[in-house]
Each structure stands twice: as structure tokens, then as C-alpha cells.
């Protein structure tokens, strides 16, 4: 502890620079982390607005607000922005803030690259959003951009979309390399791998997934680009190509991508649940092994997104079995969290509420995932709202709720102030109600036969869609409250202690709140 | 939201929990009218109840802790953090449950993959945005278009009972007979899906996929395209009429007769008014989706026909675009989709509607000559 | 060993190794294309058929089995040609080379080039439908207003799984006038 305070003392002469250039040129992991988080929140609001346009159109049968072609652009952009603009940058932001503090490092390993990987993002998404105003409109082929709808039949703006995806990919890869280098090289003495906090572990595995699959995404969009502009035939049947090949390559990236968006969330829950249970995490080693097995399995299950394309029977069976297998390590994690809570001494501050909701709702998403894994039944579920319900149950309570939980949990450490607990709880309950109101009825309409990505629907789906739309507006507007809470917390509030939470354990809680600009100039001693 | 709907909301929420008992609200998968559909439904229910059982146990323990082990009740935290026995148990038990699930699933899947020895072979082709059905052995083929009017879609008219799930010509199949579908596409990937028949197969341009069904109950079954295929993805439904064997035979004969009559119509002398009447109908079905009912189009992707250079230019080049499409645009070649009469009618209509008063007309004979040129 | 190395060098090593992974995964994405092709050919995925058959047709003694082979055709969007099989279906003995013809006509006023893409259903049988001569192996040019009969010679491999009694061979005709090197120049 004393070493830390001393080093803080030494550092005061190079604290943050002043003005705008501080943010443009910064190589400080905390500044970059903050920028990532703000960027991600802005994207969350933009993508959320698109979702609300979708839900407004689907409030009643008939076309009221938008035209079908604009509706398709909205569903596409909503998916792309939420996946690449909101969830992934938020996790990178958290990694930037927390990993150096958690492993006892002064900063990220490659600070200049860190600056780069952030500053690419605003340009990538600026470009992506600008396609909406181009002739022929923005991408309208779904976030999965299946060929040939995204090649031969795409709007002219598809080239800019490809370029934007390339930029996002470069940014993610640089971010991931930085995380790997930091964790491998900058751990404080005594911080062995099996002593690392789970958030660090899950991020290390996520980073390896990222450098393994983002290049494949880059490859697939490059092939698209070549098909569109250079006369190749990767995905065109007439030149000897195959549109189904696109789906194989895309989902080879796409399925690990799903875990990229959920593994860090596992790490967050594994930090918060023990804290508010005042009890060590149950089964730390099995948590690490389960995360690693999920990551490895994610490479051999991609074709479960393609059960209806006409795979041979043997392929269908293989991918069905492999997918079902993922339930085992995922189950282990859920059981471990529940066992951590069991016979603890529980309190329910906002981060804990979000984490409990994460465990429950993510499990529900996991159940529907297991149902979707059963190939013969998937023929009925595939591309219906049942799938929409499934992946929103996994991603909204999974990724988004865990990000909120993390924000509330570490906000006192970042700002030095406690946030308003009452408002935080209101935010939680409104989000929780809004989310379930939005996505639970989607299970029903999906089973009843409503396909996804349609701008208008048959009358029998009307009532549930109306509920969904009401829920979506509750969920959406509630997020403005979060913005208010965060700003309020930055500007003032009750002073936070170093440990902040009674049960908190880990290196970041040994630093004063707010954490000094440079964390551990002297490596801390690990007990 | 209308007040009546608002009042219903609490009732609706109350239903969510017990919704499966509610007949008017379909909340569950349909078992459909086929044996395969029934086993799919059974599988779905088995897995659903297994999930519910696991959920009850896991969430039960969790809520037990939440209620009883709270600090405010003075709970003192235990310090245990591992138990090899327990951890091995909860790895092995789920694994065994999974195997129990996989066995029936495999059986059903194998059954679904056996499309051999079908009585009827039907080629299903997905188009942007309609379906085409060709009965391979009966020499019957036709397009199936959405028949819901644009007025209903844009809320200018009361919505009908089968809003968006109705077509001008349904697929007709005999009851109790194995029917094989050869599914392919003309442009982008579509997916042919009828829940009651438990068939969903992607239609991929250049390749054929196979699926089969054997409907055990006479009736009308509705489905939709399940793969995003562009603008009107939500507007290309599927309607399958399952009829008795004699009725099916009769239908095939009638269909063949209609084809013969259409052939004769081609040689009839048409007047401008007759062509305009028929053209308006054809335009509404095939063209209005993109070029809009008032001919104003949706520029830039779908140009206006009202006052357009093409509709007011030479009649041959106008007909040529309708027949053969325009490369590099969304305009399709309609030569193989529409017969000579419809092409003549629609071109005539486009030249004389919405103030495009060209006064000229195209005859089916001229179209036939152009096709064979 | 780690201690003796400077931090900078260790960062550089991680960076280089990570970039190596990135590079090879990018290449792997492209390598999936030929891997997929081979995989398709072996398993008949997507009903993809084999390349031209060369070699001796092997018919085991005493095998008398006939298979129904159906032909279906379609033209892809924007392809105005007329295209249909002359015979809708044939019944062939396994191992017996059979000739069939497809009719194609170009009704337009421009010279065009087409490419036919074959696909077999059920895909499980695709590997057993062997072609010794097929119009789908070449580009098919047709002048404005021209018509032609295109030849296919095929046989069904005697090893076709027993439960398959019908094979459907589909051809989709694509307009490749713009990408054909001869018409392009």
C-alpha cells in the first residue's frame, strides 16, 4: 500500500495534459478506457434508437412509419452497431481500465497502439453510419450479410460497409494484442496465472479468440469485395463459387464472435457475485477450464447456424452434438455462481442485482440455445422470432447487463464517488422489466411462426408484438437514466473508500479511489 | 396505443405465465399435420420440460440463498470454495441428460432426410419476391404471389383475416401422399417454410435442396419466406392446400386446361380496353411492389414509370425491358414469368395509365414474335 | 530466461507472434475456399457434382439395378434464354453411359454467353452421378436468336447407396456475357 502512495507522489508531474489534445494523443490506459466506454455508450444509444424505430414499425400490423427497404437497413445497422460498436468496445474499455490495475501493471503494454486502436473506431462507425445517407441507402442485407444479397444484389454503399468492417477488425485485433501482451508480460511478481482474477482470464481467452477470428471476418469481406469489384466468384455459382461457402466462412468467424461478446461478461459476474456474497468464488480452477473449453468448442459448432441450408446428415449430426456439448461447461459456470451465493452473506447493491439478473436471464437464453441446438427442431425455430428472443436473452442480459454491473461496480474506483444507489436500483428494475417485456413474448411469436427480419406481420402476431414494443420503449428510455447517474457520479457524491465494497478483493481495490492516473509504477506485492 | 389495447395490457401480462393454455393466442410450436411434425413437437416439448426442471433446481437453490442467506438476516458467510465431488457430479449429470436428448433427436433427423420414393415431385423456386411451383410429372407450373392488397398493407383498407398470409394461387398437394420438394432460387437465398408441414429448406441460387412432407389432414396451411431476401422478404407467403386424392387429380386437370386456354387467348384479338383491364391486375401483382401502384416508383432503386422515357418511348424497347430485364438493376426478365397476354397487357397498361396517354397498344402476337426473334 | 530479456523485447515477441496468428488466420479464411470445394466433392454437399470422369467405368458382375434420373432446369434472374431438358427423365442401368440433350435458345438481339451450374439431389447421391461429357464444363455462347441442343453423357456409379432410387439433376443457367473473356475484349 505505502509503495503505491509513494509512486503516486512521484508521478504528479506527468498527470493528464489539458484540453482536447489530452484525449487525442493520450496513451494512458484509463483515458483510453474512458473513451472506449463513452464511445460504446453513444453507439448503444444510436443502435438502440434504430431498435426503437423497428419496434415502432412493428407496434401494429401494416406499414406505418418506414418503408420496407429502410426497415431492412435498420435491422442490419442495429445488429452491426450493437455487436461491433456497443458491446465489443465496451468490453475493450473495461479491459483497458481494469486489466492493468488487476494484474498490478502501470499501464497497457503497448500504449501507442492502444491510442490507435481506439481512434480508428469513430472513423469506422462514422463511415458505416454515413452509408445511410448514400444513394441506394445503407447495408440492408442483415448483420450476417449473406451472399448474394450482399454482393450481386447489394446497394452501392456495400463497398463502404466492407471498408468499415475492415477498420473495426483492425481496431479489435490491435486491442486484443495489447491485452495479450499486458497479461503475459506485465503481471506483478507473484501473480501467477492461476492467481489472476477471472475477468483477466476471460479477457485473455477472448483476446485469443479475437486474433483468431477477426482475420477470418476480414477475409470474408475481402472475398466479397473481390466478387463485387474484381470479377472473382467466391460466392457466385455461375463462376464456380457457392453462396453457402459465404455462410461457412462467416459463421466460422461468427460463432466465436458470440463468445467474444459473452466471455468477459463471465469474468465480470465472477468478480461481482463473490464480492456481494462475501465469500470466495466457488471452483475458480473449473471456471478457468470451463471458459477455455467454451472457447475451443466455439470453433467446431459454426454450422448450427446453417441447419437448413442442406448439410449432409452426418454434418448435421456432428454440429448438433458439438453444440449440445457446449451446455456442459456453460452449466458448470452457472452452478459455480449459484454455489458461490449459497451460504454467503448477501447484499443487493445495483451491481449485484444486475449480476443476478445476468445469471438468471442468461440461463434462460442458454435453455433456448439448447433447444435450438437440436437440429430437427431447429428446422421449425430457424430464422423465427424464437431465435431473436434467444440471442437477445443471451446478449442483452448477458453482455449489456454485465457491462452495467461492471460500470456500477467500478464507477466509485474510477470517479472516487459513490453513485446514487436508489437511482441505480430504479435503473435496474426498469431495465429488467423492460427487457423481459420486450423479449419474452418473442419466444411465443417465434414458436407461433413469425419469421425474423420482416417489416410487417400477420394479424395473429399483433398482441405480442405490441407488448414487445411497449417493453422496448421502457427499456430504451430507461438508459437515459443511466447516463444521468454516471454524470452525477462523475461530478460528485459521497467519497468512495479504497476498498469501496465490503467484500471486494483484488489489486484494484488496494489503490485509492479515484485510482491515480498511473496505477502501479512500483509493482505491488502479491500475498 | 388505442385505449382498448391499453386496458388489455394487464390481462395480457397475466396470461404470459399460463399462456400455453390459451387457445386464441398461439404460444407454442404447432405439431402440424405430419408425422415428422408430431415428433418434432414431441422433441420440442421434452427438451422444454427438461430445461424447466433444470431451471427449477438451479433457480430454486439461488432463490433459497437470496432469501435465507442475506446479510440483513444476519447470515455469516461460509468459506468453502471448492468440492471436487460436486463439481464432477454437475459435469457428468448434464452430460448424461444431453445424451438422453440426442438419441430421439437423431432418429427424427434421419427420418427427415429420407425423401425417397415420393408420389409427387414439386420444384419450388424462390424469386424476389414470390414463389414458383413446378409439378415435375404433371407439367403444371405457376407463380404464387401475395394477394393482400397494397391498400391493406398501407392501412387504407381494413385488413383481412389472412392478412399477408394469402396468395393468388396456392400450392395444392394430395393428402396422405409423400410429396418431395426440390427447392432452389432464382436470385438470392430464400427459405421455404410451412410450420404445419414441418418443412423449412433454404432455396439457394444454382443449387437444389431436397425436403419432403406427407400431410395427413386436409386443410389450408400457411407459411412464409424465412430467409432475408431483400425489400419484400416479409411479403412472399406460402399457402399449401392439402386436398383429397380425387380432388387433387381434378385440380391438375383443370390447371392443364387453364394452360391450354391461356394459349388460346394468345391468339385472340384484344382491344385496348381489355388489355388495360388485364394489365392493371397484372401490374398490381407483379410490378406495383417496386414501381408502386401509382407508377411513381421508389427512386433511385426503382424508377418511376409515370412520365418515364421508357413508357413514353418506342414500344419495342419498352417491351424489351419487361421481357428481358435490365442488366445491373433490380429489373427482372419477365419473359419466363409472365405469358404473352400478360406482358402485352402490362406494357399497354404502363403506356396508358397515370397520364402516360400514349394511346398505343401491344398485342400478345407481337410479344410472341419478339420472344421468338 | 524471462528475467534476462528486456520488457521491450518481450512485448515485441508477443506482438510478432500475435501478428503471425492474425496473418495465418487471414490466409486460413482463404484456404477455406479450396478446402470447402474438396469437402463438397467428397460429400456431395450442396449436390455439387464431380468434374469430368476419366477412367474405366467399373460395373461389378451381376449387378442389375436401374435408377430413375430426373432433369430439371432453371434460368437465373436476368437470364432471358429458353432452357429445358429434351427428356424430362430417363431410367438408366447403373454403369451404363447415357446420352441426353438440353435445348437452349437465345431470344434476345445480342450475342450472349451462358454457364450452366449442375446440382444433384439428394446430395448424398451427387458423388455417384458421373459425367463424361457435359455442356456445363464449358461456357456456352449463343448468337442473337440462335438455338442449340447441348449434350450430356453420364452414368450412375454402381456404388450408389441402395436406398436411393431417384436422382434429380438440376441445371441453372447463368448469364456470364459480362465476365466471359472473349466477349469482354
mmCIF file of N, CA and C in Angstrom, chain C residues 62-151:
data_model
loop_
_atom_site.group_PDB
_atom_site.id
_atom_site.type_symbol
_atom_site.label_atom_id
_atom_site.label_comp_id
_atom_site.label_asym_id
_atom_site.label_seq_id
_atom_site.Cartn_x
_atom_site.Cartn_y
_atom_site.Cartn_z
ATOM 1 N N UNK C 62 -23.037 -59.044 -62.471
ATOM 2 C CA UNK C 62 -24.307 -59.481 -61.919
ATOM 3 C C UNK C 62 -25.116 -58.394 -61.233
ATOM 4 N N UNK C 63 -24.677 -57.141 -61.342
ATOM 5 C CA UNK C 63 -25.477 -56.084 -60.735
ATOM 6 C C UNK C 63 -26.495 -55.590 -61.744
ATOM 7 N N UNK C 64 -27.760 -55.811 -61.429
ATOM 8 C CA UNK C 64 -28.793 -55.289 -62.321
ATOM 9 C C UNK C 64 -29.666 -54.355 -61.527
ATOM 10 N N UNK C 65 -29.429 -53.092 -61.737
ATOM 11 C CA UNK C 65 -30.170 -52.133 -60.942
ATOM 12 C C UNK C 65 -30.407 -50.938 -61.827
ATOM 13 N N UNK C 66 -31.636 -50.442 -61.834
ATOM 14 C CA UNK C 66 -31.835 -49.239 -62.632
ATOM 15 C C UNK C 66 -32.284 -48.101 -61.737
ATOM 16 N N UNK C 67 -31.901 -46.907 -62.142
ATOM 17 C CA UNK C 67 -32.133 -45.703 -61.345
ATOM 18 C C UNK C 67 -32.878 -44.705 -62.212
ATOM 19 N N UNK C 68 -33.847 -44.047 -61.619
ATOM 20 C CA UNK C 68 -34.566 -43.006 -62.335
ATOM 21 C C UNK C 68 -33.766 -41.710 -62.220
ATOM 22 N N UNK C 69 -33.477 -41.090 -63.339
ATOM 23 C CA UNK C 69 -32.759 -39.813 -63.306
ATOM 24 C C UNK C 69 -33.666 -38.739 -63.883
ATOM 25 N N UNK C 70 -33.973 -37.737 -63.043
ATOM 26 C CA UNK C 70 -34.825 -36.623 -63.476
ATOM 27 C C UNK C 70 -33.952 -35.442 -63.863
ATOM 28 N N UNK C 71 -34.438 -34.649 -64.816
ATOM 29 C CA UNK C 71 -33.703 -33.439 -65.192
ATOM 30 C C UNK C 71 -34.582 -32.229 -64.947
ATOM 31 N N UNK C 72 -34.067 -31.260 -64.257
ATOM 32 C CA UNK C 72 -34.803 -30.002 -64.126
ATOM 33 C C UNK C 72 -33.875 -28.848 -64.482
ATOM 34 N N UNK C 73 -34.471 -27.801 -64.979
ATOM 35 C CA UNK C 73 -33.670 -26.652 -65.417
ATOM 36 C C UNK C 73 -34.297 -25.372 -64.911
ATOM 37 N N UNK C 74 -33.471 -24.384 -64.683
ATOM 38 C CA UNK C 74 -33.992 -23.033 -64.493
ATOM 39 C C UNK C 74 -32.968 -22.026 -64.974
ATOM 40 N N UNK C 75 -33.463 -20.848 -65.301
ATOM 41 C CA UNK C 75 -32.569 -19.763 -65.678
ATOM 42 C C UNK C 75 -32.539 -18.788 -64.519
ATOM 43 N N UNK C 76 -31.368 -18.291 -64.221
ATOM 44 C CA UNK C 76 -31.240 -17.370 -63.091
ATOM 45 C C UNK C 76 -31.791 -15.997 -63.460
ATOM 46 N N UNK C 77 -31.992 -15.139 -62.448
ATOM 47 C CA UNK C 77 -32.525 -13.796 -62.675
ATOM 48 C C UNK C 77 -31.725 -13.086 -63.760
ATOM 49 N N UNK C 78 -32.409 -12.402 -64.655
ATOM 50 C CA UNK C 78 -31.744 -11.635 -65.684
ATOM 51 C C UNK C 78 -31.257 -12.478 -66.851
ATOM 52 N N UNK C 79 -31.600 -13.759 -66.862
ATOM 53 C CA UNK C 79 -31.182 -14.627 -67.960
ATOM 54 C C UNK C 79 -32.403 -14.949 -68.814
ATOM 55 N N UNK C 80 -32.505 -14.336 -70.009
ATOM 56 C CA UNK C 80 -33.735 -14.481 -70.787
ATOM 57 C C UNK C 80 -33.784 -15.730 -71.676
ATOM 58 N N UNK C 81 -32.758 -16.554 -71.649
ATOM 59 C CA UNK C 81 -32.755 -17.701 -72.544
ATOM 60 C C UNK C 81 -33.882 -18.672 -72.220
ATOM 61 N N UNK C 82 -34.260 -19.399 -73.270
ATOM 62 C CA UNK C 82 -35.120 -20.541 -73.044
ATOM 63 C C UNK C 82 -34.215 -21.732 -72.795
ATOM 64 N N UNK C 83 -34.561 -22.558 -71.852
ATOM 65 C CA UNK C 83 -33.654 -23.636 -71.474
ATOM 66 C C UNK C 83 -34.484 -24.754 -70.871
ATOM 67 N N UNK C 84 -34.436 -25.939 -71.494
ATOM 68 C CA UNK C 84 -35.220 -27.056 -70.938
ATOM 69 C C UNK C 84 -34.606 -28.386 -71.361
ATOM 70 N N UNK C 85 -34.840 -29.430 -70.583
ATOM 71 C CA UNK C 85 -34.358 -30.750 -70.986
ATOM 72 C C UNK C 85 -35.232 -31.281 -72.113
ATOM 73 N N UNK C 86 -34.631 -32.021 -73.028
ATOM 74 C CA UNK C 86 -35.436 -32.618 -74.093
ATOM 75 C C UNK C 86 -36.253 -33.768 -73.508
ATOM 76 N N UNK C 87 -35.619 -34.548 -72.660
ATOM 77 C CA UNK C 87 -36.349 -35.595 -71.936
ATOM 78 C C UNK C 87 -36.468 -35.162 -70.487
ATOM 79 N N UNK C 88 -37.648 -35.375 -69.898
ATOM 80 C CA UNK C 88 -37.808 -34.938 -68.516
ATOM 81 C C UNK C 88 -37.134 -35.930 -67.558
ATOM 82 N N UNK C 89 -37.182 -37.217 -67.923
ATOM 83 C CA UNK C 89 -36.484 -38.178 -67.077
ATOM 84 C C UNK C 89 -36.125 -39.424 -67.877
ATOM 85 N N UNK C 90 -35.124 -40.141 -67.414
ATOM 86 C CA UNK C 90 -34.746 -41.401 -68.049
ATOM 87 C C UNK C 90 -34.524 -42.434 -66.952
ATOM 88 N N UNK C 91 -34.653 -43.687 -67.340
ATOM 89 C CA UNK C 91 -34.343 -44.743 -66.396
ATOM 90 C C UNK C 91 -33.082 -45.415 -66.925
ATOM 91 N N UNK C 92 -32.055 -45.456 -66.114
ATOM 92 C CA UNK C 92 -30.786 -46.000 -66.607
ATOM 93 C C UNK C 92 -30.286 -47.116 -65.701
ATOM 94 N N UNK C 93 -29.602 -48.061 -66.342
ATOM 95 C CA UNK C 93 -28.947 -49.112 -65.564
ATOM 96 C C UNK C 93 -27.647 -48.545 -65.016
ATOM 97 N N UNK C 94 -27.266 -48.985 -63.829
ATOM 98 C CA UNK C 94 -26.028 -48.463 -63.261
ATOM 99 C C UNK C 94 -24.852 -48.858 -64.151
ATOM 100 N N UNK C 95 -23.906 -47.931 -64.271
ATOM 101 C CA UNK C 95 -22.727 -48.181 -65.074
ATOM 102 C C UNK C 95 -22.943 -47.998 -66.563
ATOM 103 N N UNK C 96 -24.168 -47.720 -66.950
ATOM 104 C CA UNK C 96 -24.480 -47.619 -68.382
ATOM 105 C C UNK C 96 -24.381 -46.161 -68.836
ATOM 106 N N UNK C 97 -23.415 -45.820 -69.707
ATOM 107 C CA UNK C 97 -23.335 -44.432 -70.170
ATOM 108 C C UNK C 97 -24.584 -44.066 -70.972
ATOM 109 N N UNK C 98 -25.127 -42.901 -70.708
ATOM 110 C CA UNK C 98 -26.372 -42.479 -71.344
ATOM 111 C C UNK C 98 -26.200 -41.073 -71.894
ATOM 112 N N UNK C 99 -26.776 -40.843 -73.087
ATOM 113 C CA UNK C 99 -26.715 -39.505 -73.675
ATOM 114 C C UNK C 99 -28.073 -38.832 -73.545
ATOM 115 N N UNK C 100 -28.073 -37.596 -73.109
ATOM 116 C CA UNK C 100 -29.308 -36.809 -73.131
ATOM 117 C C UNK C 100 -28.981 -35.423 -73.660
ATOM 118 N N UNK C 101 -30.028 -34.679 -74.034
ATOM 119 C CA UNK C 101 -29.811 -33.357 -74.600
ATOM 120 C C UNK C 101 -30.653 -32.312 -73.897
ATOM 121 N N UNK C 102 -30.144 -31.125 -73.906
ATOM 122 C CA UNK C 102 -30.872 -29.988 -73.347
ATOM 123 C C UNK C 102 -31.012 -28.954 -74.457
ATOM 124 N N UNK C 103 -32.190 -28.351 -74.537
ATOM 125 C CA UNK C 103 -32.453 -27.355 -75.558
ATOM 126 C C UNK C 103 -32.215 -25.967 -74.974
ATOM 127 N N UNK C 104 -31.495 -25.138 -75.702
ATOM 128 C CA UNK C 104 -31.306 -23.759 -75.255
ATOM 129 C C UNK C 104 -31.485 -22.822 -76.434
ATOM 130 N N UNK C 105 -32.090 -21.669 -76.192
ATOM 131 C CA UNK C 105 -32.267 -20.680 -77.245
ATOM 132 C C UNK C 105 -32.061 -19.291 -76.678
ATOM 133 N N UNK C 106 -31.426 -18.450 -77.482
ATOM 134 C CA UNK C 106 -31.189 -17.062 -77.080
ATOM 135 C C UNK C 106 -32.173 -16.188 -77.843
ATOM 136 N N UNK C 107 -33.244 -15.724 -77.201
ATOM 137 C CA UNK C 107 -34.278 -14.977 -77.916
ATOM 138 C C UNK C 107 -33.965 -13.494 -78.054
ATOM 139 N N UNK C 108 -32.842 -13.068 -77.512
ATOM 140 C CA UNK C 108 -32.571 -11.631 -77.496
ATOM 141 C C UNK C 108 -31.888 -11.204 -78.785
ATOM 142 N N UNK C 109 -31.598 -9.930 -78.878
ATOM 143 C CA UNK C 109 -30.960 -9.394 -80.075
ATOM 144 C C UNK C 109 -29.463 -9.205 -79.875
ATOM 145 N N UNK C 110 -28.936 -9.747 -78.774
ATOM 146 C CA UNK C 110 -27.481 -9.636 -78.585
ATOM 147 C C UNK C 110 -26.854 -11.028 -78.439
ATOM 148 N N UNK C 111 -25.586 -11.104 -78.768
ATOM 149 C CA UNK C 111 -24.864 -12.364 -78.573
ATOM 150 C C UNK C 111 -24.550 -12.513 -77.090
ATOM 151 N N UNK C 112 -24.799 -13.716 -76.599
ATOM 152 C CA UNK C 112 -24.619 -13.909 -75.162
ATOM 153 C C UNK C 112 -23.819 -15.171 -74.853
ATOM 154 N N UNK C 113 -23.293 -15.230 -73.633
ATOM 155 C CA UNK C 113 -22.583 -16.422 -73.184
ATOM 156 C C UNK C 113 -23.226 -16.884 -71.891
ATOM 157 N N UNK C 114 -23.406 -18.207 -71.769
ATOM 158 C CA UNK C 114 -24.058 -18.737 -70.576
ATOM 159 C C UNK C 114 -23.161 -19.761 -69.904
ATOM 160 N N UNK C 115 -23.425 -19.963 -68.636
ATOM 161 C CA UNK C 115 -22.758 -21.026 -67.894
ATOM 162 C C UNK C 115 -23.834 -21.796 -67.152
ATOM 163 N N UNK C 116 -23.831 -23.119 -67.318
ATOM 164 C CA UNK C 116 -24.789 -23.947 -66.604
ATOM 165 C C UNK C 116 -24.132 -24.483 -65.341
ATOM 166 N N UNK C 117 -24.858 -24.413 -64.225
ATOM 167 C CA UNK C 117 -24.339 -24.915 -62.953
ATOM 168 C C UNK C 117 -25.161 -26.135 -62.541
ATOM 169 N N UNK C 118 -24.494 -27.289 -62.423
ATOM 170 C CA UNK C 118 -25.223 -28.507 -62.074
ATOM 171 C C UNK C 118 -25.355 -28.681 -60.571
ATOM 172 N N UNK C 119 -26.375 -29.377 -60.179
ATOM 173 C CA UNK C 119 -26.572 -29.710 -58.778
ATOM 174 C C UNK C 119 -27.438 -30.962 -58.718
ATOM 175 N N UNK C 120 -27.105 -31.876 -57.816
ATOM 176 C CA UNK C 120 -27.823 -33.142 -57.752
ATOM 177 C C UNK C 120 -28.536 -33.287 -56.408
ATOM 178 N N UNK C 121 -29.740 -33.806 -56.487
ATOM 179 C CA UNK C 121 -30.485 -34.089 -55.274
ATOM 180 C C UNK C 121 -30.929 -35.551 -55.320
ATOM 181 N N UNK C 122 -30.876 -36.303 -54.256
ATOM 182 C CA UNK C 122 -30.323 -35.946 -52.957
ATOM 183 C C UNK C 122 -28.806 -35.782 -53.027
ATOM 184 N N UNK C 123 -28.294 -34.897 -52.205
ATOM 185 C CA UNK C 123 -26.867 -34.572 -52.298
ATOM 186 C C UNK C 123 -26.002 -35.789 -51.980
ATOM 187 N N UNK C 124 -26.566 -36.705 -51.223
ATOM 188 C CA UNK C 124 -25.848 -37.931 -50.893
ATOM 189 C C UNK C 124 -25.498 -38.718 -52.166
ATOM 190 N N UNK C 125 -26.333 -38.551 -53.205
ATOM 191 C CA UNK C 125 -26.100 -39.289 -54.447
ATOM 192 C C UNK C 125 -25.222 -38.541 -55.430
ATOM 193 N N UNK C 126 -24.882 -37.294 -55.103
ATOM 194 C CA UNK C 126 -24.186 -36.452 -56.080
ATOM 195 C C UNK C 126 -22.856 -37.051 -56.524
ATOM 196 N N UNK C 127 -22.170 -37.682 -55.587
ATOM 197 C CA UNK C 127 -20.848 -38.200 -55.911
ATOM 198 C C UNK C 127 -20.934 -39.408 -56.860
ATOM 199 N N UNK C 128 -22.138 -39.945 -57.041
ATOM 200 C CA UNK C 128 -22.273 -41.166 -57.840
ATOM 201 C C UNK C 128 -22.836 -40.906 -59.227
ATOM 202 N N UNK C 129 -23.127 -39.643 -59.507
ATOM 203 C CA UNK C 129 -23.567 -39.314 -60.849
ATOM 204 C C UNK C 129 -22.356 -38.761 -61.590
ATOM 205 N N UNK C 130 -21.810 -39.574 -62.474
ATOM 206 C CA UNK C 130 -20.551 -39.210 -63.131
ATOM 207 C C UNK C 130 -20.817 -38.739 -64.552
ATOM 208 N N UNK C 131 -20.166 -37.638 -64.924
ATOM 209 C CA UNK C 131 -20.359 -37.115 -66.269
ATOM 210 C C UNK C 131 -19.071 -37.289 -67.069
ATOM 211 N N UNK C 132 -19.203 -37.873 -68.262
ATOM 212 C CA UNK C 132 -18.021 -37.977 -69.099
ATOM 213 C C UNK C 132 -17.988 -36.851 -70.125
ATOM 214 N N UNK C 133 -19.139 -36.260 -70.344
ATOM 215 C CA UNK C 133 -19.191 -35.155 -71.299
ATOM 216 C C UNK C 133 -20.345 -34.260 -70.868
ATOM 217 N N UNK C 134 -20.102 -32.972 -70.757
ATOM 218 C CA UNK C 134 -21.201 -32.113 -70.289
ATOM 219 C C UNK C 134 -21.011 -30.699 -70.792
ATOM 220 N N UNK C 135 -22.112 -30.082 -71.216
ATOM 221 C CA UNK C 135 -22.065 -28.679 -71.638
ATOM 222 C C UNK C 135 -21.717 -27.765 -70.463
ATOM 223 N N UNK C 136 -21.859 -28.316 -69.245
ATOM 224 C CA UNK C 136 -21.565 -27.459 -68.093
ATOM 225 C C UNK C 136 -20.070 -27.312 -67.861
ATOM 226 N N UNK C 137 -19.257 -28.106 -68.571
ATOM 227 C CA UNK C 137 -17.805 -27.963 -68.426
ATOM 228 C C UNK C 137 -17.287 -26.740 -69.166
ATOM 229 N N UNK C 138 -18.068 -26.248 -70.141
ATOM 230 C CA UNK C 138 -17.620 -25.080 -70.903
ATOM 231 C C UNK C 138 -18.631 -23.946 -70.813
ATOM 232 N N UNK C 139 -18.174 -22.774 -71.243
ATOM 233 C CA UNK C 139 -19.090 -21.655 -71.462
ATOM 234 C C UNK C 139 -19.902 -21.953 -72.707
ATOM 235 N N UNK C 140 -21.131 -21.509 -72.724
ATOM 236 C CA UNK C 140 -21.998 -21.761 -73.868
ATOM 237 C C UNK C 140 -22.345 -20.445 -74.555
ATOM 238 N N UNK C 141 -21.672 -20.142 -75.674
ATOM 239 C CA UNK C 141 -22.040 -18.918 -76.389
ATOM 240 C C UNK C 141 -23.202 -19.185 -77.348
ATOM 241 N N UNK C 142 -24.124 -18.259 -77.428
ATOM 242 C CA UNK C 142 -25.186 -18.339 -78.429
ATOM 243 C C UNK C 142 -25.370 -16.952 -79.033
ATOM 244 N N UNK C 143 -25.395 -16.933 -80.370
ATOM 245 C CA UNK C 143 -25.606 -15.644 -81.034
ATOM 246 C C UNK C 143 -27.059 -15.231 -80.884
ATOM 247 N N UNK C 144 -27.337 -13.975 -81.164
ATOM 248 C CA UNK C 144 -28.705 -13.465 -81.064
ATOM 249 C C UNK C 144 -29.632 -14.338 -81.886
ATOM 250 N N UNK C 145 -30.709 -14.796 -81.271
ATOM 251 C CA UNK C 145 -31.709 -15.576 -81.989
ATOM 252 C C UNK C 145 -31.326 -17.018 -82.242
ATOM 253 N N UNK C 146 -30.142 -17.434 -81.819
ATOM 254 C CA UNK C 146 -29.681 -18.787 -82.112
ATOM 255 C C UNK C 146 -30.262 -19.806 -81.126
ATOM 256 N N UNK C 147 -30.367 -21.049 -81.553
ATOM 257 C CA UNK C 147 -30.780 -22.103 -80.623
ATOM 258 C C UNK C 147 -29.851 -23.305 -80.780
ATOM 259 N N UNK C 148 -29.844 -24.164 -79.773
ATOM 260 C CA UNK C 148 -28.921 -25.288 -79.833
ATOM 261 C C UNK C 148 -29.409 -26.439 -78.963
ATOM 262 N N UNK C 149 -28.872 -27.614 -79.233
ATOM 263 C CA UNK C 149 -29.084 -28.745 -78.337
ATOM 264 C C UNK C 149 -27.753 -29.068 -77.685
ATOM 265 N N UNK C 150 -27.736 -29.078 -76.375
ATOM 266 C CA UNK C 150 -26.475 -29.274 -75.663
ATOM 267 C C UNK C 150 -26.428 -30.696 -75.107
ATOM 268 N N UNK C 151 -25.225 -31.269 -75.176
ATOM 269 C CA UNK C 151 -25.110 -32.694 -74.872
ATOM 270 C C UNK C 151 -24.622 -32.963 -73.456
#
